[in-house]
Coordinates of C-alpha atoms in Angstrom, one line a residue:
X3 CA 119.8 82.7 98.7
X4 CA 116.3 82.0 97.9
X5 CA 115.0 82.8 101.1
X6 CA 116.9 86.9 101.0
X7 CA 115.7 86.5 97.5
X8 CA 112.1 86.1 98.3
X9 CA 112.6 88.8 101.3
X10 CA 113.7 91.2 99.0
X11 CA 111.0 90.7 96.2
X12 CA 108.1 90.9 99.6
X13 CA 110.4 94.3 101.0
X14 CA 110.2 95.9 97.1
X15 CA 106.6 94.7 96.6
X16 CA 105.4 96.4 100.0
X17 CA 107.8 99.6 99.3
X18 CA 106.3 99.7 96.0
X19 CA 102.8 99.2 97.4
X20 CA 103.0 102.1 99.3
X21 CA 105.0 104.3 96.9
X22 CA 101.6 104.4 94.3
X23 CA 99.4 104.9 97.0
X24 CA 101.4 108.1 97.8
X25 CA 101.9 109.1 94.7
X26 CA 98.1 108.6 93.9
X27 CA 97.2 110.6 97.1
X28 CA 99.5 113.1 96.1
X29 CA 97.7 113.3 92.4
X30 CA 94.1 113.2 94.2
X31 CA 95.0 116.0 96.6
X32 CA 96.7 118.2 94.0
X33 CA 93.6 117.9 91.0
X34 CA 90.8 117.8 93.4
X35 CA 91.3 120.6 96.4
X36 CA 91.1 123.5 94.0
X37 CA 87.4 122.5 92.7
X38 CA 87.1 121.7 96.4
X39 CA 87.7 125.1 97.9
X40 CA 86.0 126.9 95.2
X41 CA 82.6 124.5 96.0
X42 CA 83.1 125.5 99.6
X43 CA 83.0 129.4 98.9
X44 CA 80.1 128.6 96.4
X45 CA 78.1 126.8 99.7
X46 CA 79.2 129.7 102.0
X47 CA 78.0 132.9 99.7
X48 CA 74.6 130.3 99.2
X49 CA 74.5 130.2 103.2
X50 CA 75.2 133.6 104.1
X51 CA 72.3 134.6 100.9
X52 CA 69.8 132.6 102.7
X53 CA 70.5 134.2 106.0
X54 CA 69.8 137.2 104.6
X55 CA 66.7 136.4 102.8
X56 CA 65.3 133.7 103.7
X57 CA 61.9 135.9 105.3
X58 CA 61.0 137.0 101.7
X59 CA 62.2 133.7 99.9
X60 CA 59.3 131.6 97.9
X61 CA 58.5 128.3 97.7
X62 CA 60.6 127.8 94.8
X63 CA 63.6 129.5 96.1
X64 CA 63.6 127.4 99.2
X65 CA 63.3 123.9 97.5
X66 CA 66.1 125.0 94.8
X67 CA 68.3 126.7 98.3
X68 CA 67.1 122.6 99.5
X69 CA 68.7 121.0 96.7
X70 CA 72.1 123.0 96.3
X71 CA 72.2 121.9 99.7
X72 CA 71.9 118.4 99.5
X73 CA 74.0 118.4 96.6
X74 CA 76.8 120.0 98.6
X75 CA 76.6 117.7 101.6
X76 CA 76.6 114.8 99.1
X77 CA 80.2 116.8 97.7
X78 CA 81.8 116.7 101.0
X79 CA 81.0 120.3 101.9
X80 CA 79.4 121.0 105.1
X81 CA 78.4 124.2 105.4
X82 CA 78.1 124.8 109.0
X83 CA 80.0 126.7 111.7
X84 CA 82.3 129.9 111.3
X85 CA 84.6 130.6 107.8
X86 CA 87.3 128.4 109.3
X87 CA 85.7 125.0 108.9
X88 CA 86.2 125.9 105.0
X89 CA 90.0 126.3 105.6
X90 CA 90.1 122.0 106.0
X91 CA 89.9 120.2 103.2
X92 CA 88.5 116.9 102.2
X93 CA 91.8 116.5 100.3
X94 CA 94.3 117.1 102.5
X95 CA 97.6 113.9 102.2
X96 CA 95.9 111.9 104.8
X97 CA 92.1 112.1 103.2
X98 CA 93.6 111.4 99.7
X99 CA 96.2 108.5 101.1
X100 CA 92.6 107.3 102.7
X101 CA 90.5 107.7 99.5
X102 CA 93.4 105.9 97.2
X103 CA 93.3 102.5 99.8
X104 CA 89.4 102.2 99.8
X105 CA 90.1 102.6 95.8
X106 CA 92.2 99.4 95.4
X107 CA 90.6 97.7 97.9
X108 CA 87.4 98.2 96.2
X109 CA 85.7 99.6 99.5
X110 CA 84.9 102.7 97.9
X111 CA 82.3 104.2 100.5
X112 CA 81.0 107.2 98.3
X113 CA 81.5 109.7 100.6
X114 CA 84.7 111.4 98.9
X115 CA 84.8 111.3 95.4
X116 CA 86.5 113.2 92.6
X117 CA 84.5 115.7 91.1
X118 CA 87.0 117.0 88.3
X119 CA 87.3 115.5 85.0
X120 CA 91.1 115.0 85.6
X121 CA 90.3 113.2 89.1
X122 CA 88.3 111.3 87.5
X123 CA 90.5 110.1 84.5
X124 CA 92.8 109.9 86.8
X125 CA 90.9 107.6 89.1
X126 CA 90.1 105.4 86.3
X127 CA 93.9 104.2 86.0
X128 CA 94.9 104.6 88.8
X129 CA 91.9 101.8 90.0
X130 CA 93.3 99.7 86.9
X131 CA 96.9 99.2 88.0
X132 CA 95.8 99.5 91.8
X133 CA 93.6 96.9 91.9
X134 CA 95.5 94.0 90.3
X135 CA 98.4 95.6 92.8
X136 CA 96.6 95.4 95.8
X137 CA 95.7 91.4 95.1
X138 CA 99.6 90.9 94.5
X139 CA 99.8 92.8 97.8
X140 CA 97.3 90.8 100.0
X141 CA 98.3 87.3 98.4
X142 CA 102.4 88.4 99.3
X143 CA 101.3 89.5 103.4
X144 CA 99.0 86.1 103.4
X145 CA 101.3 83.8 102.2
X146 CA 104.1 85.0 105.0
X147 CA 100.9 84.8 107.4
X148 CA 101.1 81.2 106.4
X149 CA 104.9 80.8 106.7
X150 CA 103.7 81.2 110.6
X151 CA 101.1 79.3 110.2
X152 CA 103.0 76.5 109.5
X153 CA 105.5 77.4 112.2
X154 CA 102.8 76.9 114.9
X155 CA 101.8 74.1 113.2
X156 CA 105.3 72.4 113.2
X157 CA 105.7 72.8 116.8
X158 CA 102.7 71.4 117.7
X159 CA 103.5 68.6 115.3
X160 CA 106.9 68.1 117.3
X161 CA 104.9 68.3 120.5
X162 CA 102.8 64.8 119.7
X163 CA 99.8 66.8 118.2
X164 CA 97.2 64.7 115.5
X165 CA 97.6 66.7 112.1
X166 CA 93.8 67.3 112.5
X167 CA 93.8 68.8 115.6
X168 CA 96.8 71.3 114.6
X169 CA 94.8 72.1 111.3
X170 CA 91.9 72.8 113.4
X171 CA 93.4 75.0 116.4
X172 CA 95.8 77.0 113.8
X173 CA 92.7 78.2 112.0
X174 CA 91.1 79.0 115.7
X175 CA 94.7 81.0 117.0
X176 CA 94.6 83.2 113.3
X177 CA 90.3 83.5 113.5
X178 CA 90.8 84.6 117.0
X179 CA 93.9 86.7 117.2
X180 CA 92.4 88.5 113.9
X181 CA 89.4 89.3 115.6
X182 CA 91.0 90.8 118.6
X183 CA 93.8 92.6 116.6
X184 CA 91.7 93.8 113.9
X185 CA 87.9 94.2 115.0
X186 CA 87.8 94.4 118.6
X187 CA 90.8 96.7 119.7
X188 CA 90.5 99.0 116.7
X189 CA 86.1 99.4 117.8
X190 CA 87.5 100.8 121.1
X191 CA 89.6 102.8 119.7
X192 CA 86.8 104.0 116.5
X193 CA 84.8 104.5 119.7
X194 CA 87.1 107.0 121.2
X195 CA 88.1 108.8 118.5
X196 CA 84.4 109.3 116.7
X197 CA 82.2 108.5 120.0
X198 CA 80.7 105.8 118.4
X199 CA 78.9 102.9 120.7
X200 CA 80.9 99.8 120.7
X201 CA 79.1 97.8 118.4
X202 CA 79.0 100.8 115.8
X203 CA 82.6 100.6 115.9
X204 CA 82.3 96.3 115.6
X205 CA 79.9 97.3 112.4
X206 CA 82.0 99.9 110.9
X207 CA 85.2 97.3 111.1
X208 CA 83.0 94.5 109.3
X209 CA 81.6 96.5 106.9
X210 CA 84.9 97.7 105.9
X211 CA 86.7 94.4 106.2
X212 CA 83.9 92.7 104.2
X213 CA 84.3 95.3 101.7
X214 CA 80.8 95.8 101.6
X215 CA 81.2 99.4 102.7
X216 CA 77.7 101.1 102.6
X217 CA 79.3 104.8 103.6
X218 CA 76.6 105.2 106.8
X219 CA 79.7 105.3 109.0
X220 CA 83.0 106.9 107.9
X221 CA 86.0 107.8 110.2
X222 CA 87.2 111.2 110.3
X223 CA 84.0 112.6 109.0
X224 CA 82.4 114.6 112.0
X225 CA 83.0 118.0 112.0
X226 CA 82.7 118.9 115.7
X227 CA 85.7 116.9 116.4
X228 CA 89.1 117.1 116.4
X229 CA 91.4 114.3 114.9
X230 CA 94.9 113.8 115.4
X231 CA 97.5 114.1 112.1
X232 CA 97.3 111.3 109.5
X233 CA 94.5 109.7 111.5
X234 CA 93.4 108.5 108.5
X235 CA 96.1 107.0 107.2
X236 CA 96.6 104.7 109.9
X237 CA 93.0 103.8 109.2
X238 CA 93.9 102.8 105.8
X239 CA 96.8 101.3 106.8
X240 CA 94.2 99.4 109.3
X241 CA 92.2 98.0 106.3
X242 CA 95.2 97.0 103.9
X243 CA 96.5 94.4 106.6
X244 CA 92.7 93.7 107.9
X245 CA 92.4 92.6 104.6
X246 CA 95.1 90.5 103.9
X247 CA 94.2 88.7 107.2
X248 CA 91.2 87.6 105.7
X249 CA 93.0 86.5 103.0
X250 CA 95.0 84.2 105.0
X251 CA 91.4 83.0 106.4
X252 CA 90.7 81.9 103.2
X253 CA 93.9 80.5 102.4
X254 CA 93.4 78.3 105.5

C-alpha cells in the first residue's frame, strides 16, 4: 500500500508539474504575443523608413535609427528578411512552455522576456509558486534515481562487492551515464539542429545544466533555420530531468 501510495503521490506531483507549466505557457503566450506583434510592425515600418531614407538621414537620425535597433533585437524582434519572418512569434506554445521551465529552474537566459505589465505581474507569481514546485519536483525524480541506485548497489552487494567499492562505482555508472544521456548525445544533436561545433553544443548543455545560463547561445533562436514543432519543448523537457540528475549527483 505504501509503495502505490507513494507511486501515486510521484504520478500527481509530475502531472501536476507539467499542468502549471502549461498553464503558465498558455498565460505567457496569450498576454505577451499581442505587444509582440505590434513591436514587430513598429521594427518593420522603422526598417522600410530607413530604406527609404537613409541617403538624406543625419547623424542624429542614424544613431537614434542605431538604438531602436538594438532595442528591438534586445526584444526578440529581428528585423530581417521578407514580411513573413514577422508572422512567427517568440510566443508561440512551445517558446512560452520553453520560457516558463528556464523560469522555475532559475535559468532565465534573458533572451525572451515579458515586456507587458501583466506578463510581468504575472511572471512574478508564477516564479513564486514555480520555484519552490520545481525543487519538490527535482527532489521527487532524484530520490526514485536513488531507489536504483540502491538497486545496483544491492546486486553488487549480493555479488561479494566491498560497500566501498559499490559506493564508489554507483556514483561512476550515474556520473557517467548522465554525461552521455544528458551532455553528450543531446551536443550532437544541438549540433544538428542549430549547426553548432561540438563543443558549443558541450558548452550550451553545461551552461544550462549549471544553471549559469549566460544567453550567448540559445536553441531555436536562428532565424535562417527551420525547427521542427515543439522543438523547444523537448528542450525544456531536456533541462527539467538534466536537472534533477544533478540532483541525484549531489544526493550521492
Amino acid at each position: 500500500k505504501a509503495m502505490c501510495s507513494g507511486k501515486l503521490q510521484t504520478a500527481l506531483l509530475v502531472a501536476g508539474y507539467f499542468v502549471y507549466l502549461m498553464v503558465g505557457a498558455a498565460v505567457f503566450q496569450a498576454l505577451e504575443r499581442t505587444a509582440e506583434k505590434q513591436e514587430k510592425m513598429a521594427a518593420a515600418q522603422m526598417k522600410e523608413a530607413f530604406l527609404q531614407n537613409f541617403t538624406q538621414l543625419t547623424v542624429a537620425e542614424m544613431e537614434q535609427f542605431m538604438k531602436n535597433l538594438i532595442e528591438a533585437i534586445q526584444n526578440g524582434v529581428y528585423p530581417v528578411g521578407n514580411e513573413s519572418q514577422f508572422e512567427e512569434s517568440n510566443w508561440d506554445f512551445s517558446n512560452s512552455f520553453f520560457f516558463a521551465g528556464t523560469v522555475v529552474s532559475t535559468i532565465g537566459y534573458g533572451t525572451l522576456h515579458p515586456k507587458t505589465a501583466g506578463g510581468q505581474i504575472f511572471c512574478v507569481f508564477f516564479a513564486l509558486f514555480g520555484i519552490p514546485l520545481n525543487i519538490v519536483f527535482l527532489h521527487r525524480v532524484g530520490k526514485m534515481l536513488s531507489l536504483l541506485c540502491k538497486k545496483l548497489g544491492k546486486f553488487l552487494y549480493e555479488k561479494g562487492m566491498r560497500k566501498k567499492k559499490i559506493k564508489f562505482l554507483t556514483l561512476l555508472f550515474f556520473l557517467a551515464t548522465g554525461i552521455l544521456v544528458f551532455l553528450c548525445l543531446p551536443s550532437v544533436f544541438f549540433q544538428i539542429t542549430e549547426g553548432w561545433s561540438y563543443s558549443e553544443g558541450i558548452y550550451f548543455a553545461f551552461i544550462t545544466l549549471s544553471t549559469i545560463g549566460f544567453g550567448d547561445y540559445v536553441v531555436g533562436k536562428q532565424s535562417d533555420r527551420k525547427y521542427f514543432s515543439y522543438y523547444r519543448v523537448l528542450v525544456a523537457i531536456w533541462i527539467l530531468f538534466g536537472l534533477a540528475w544533478i540532483a541525484l549527483l549531489f544526493n550521492l
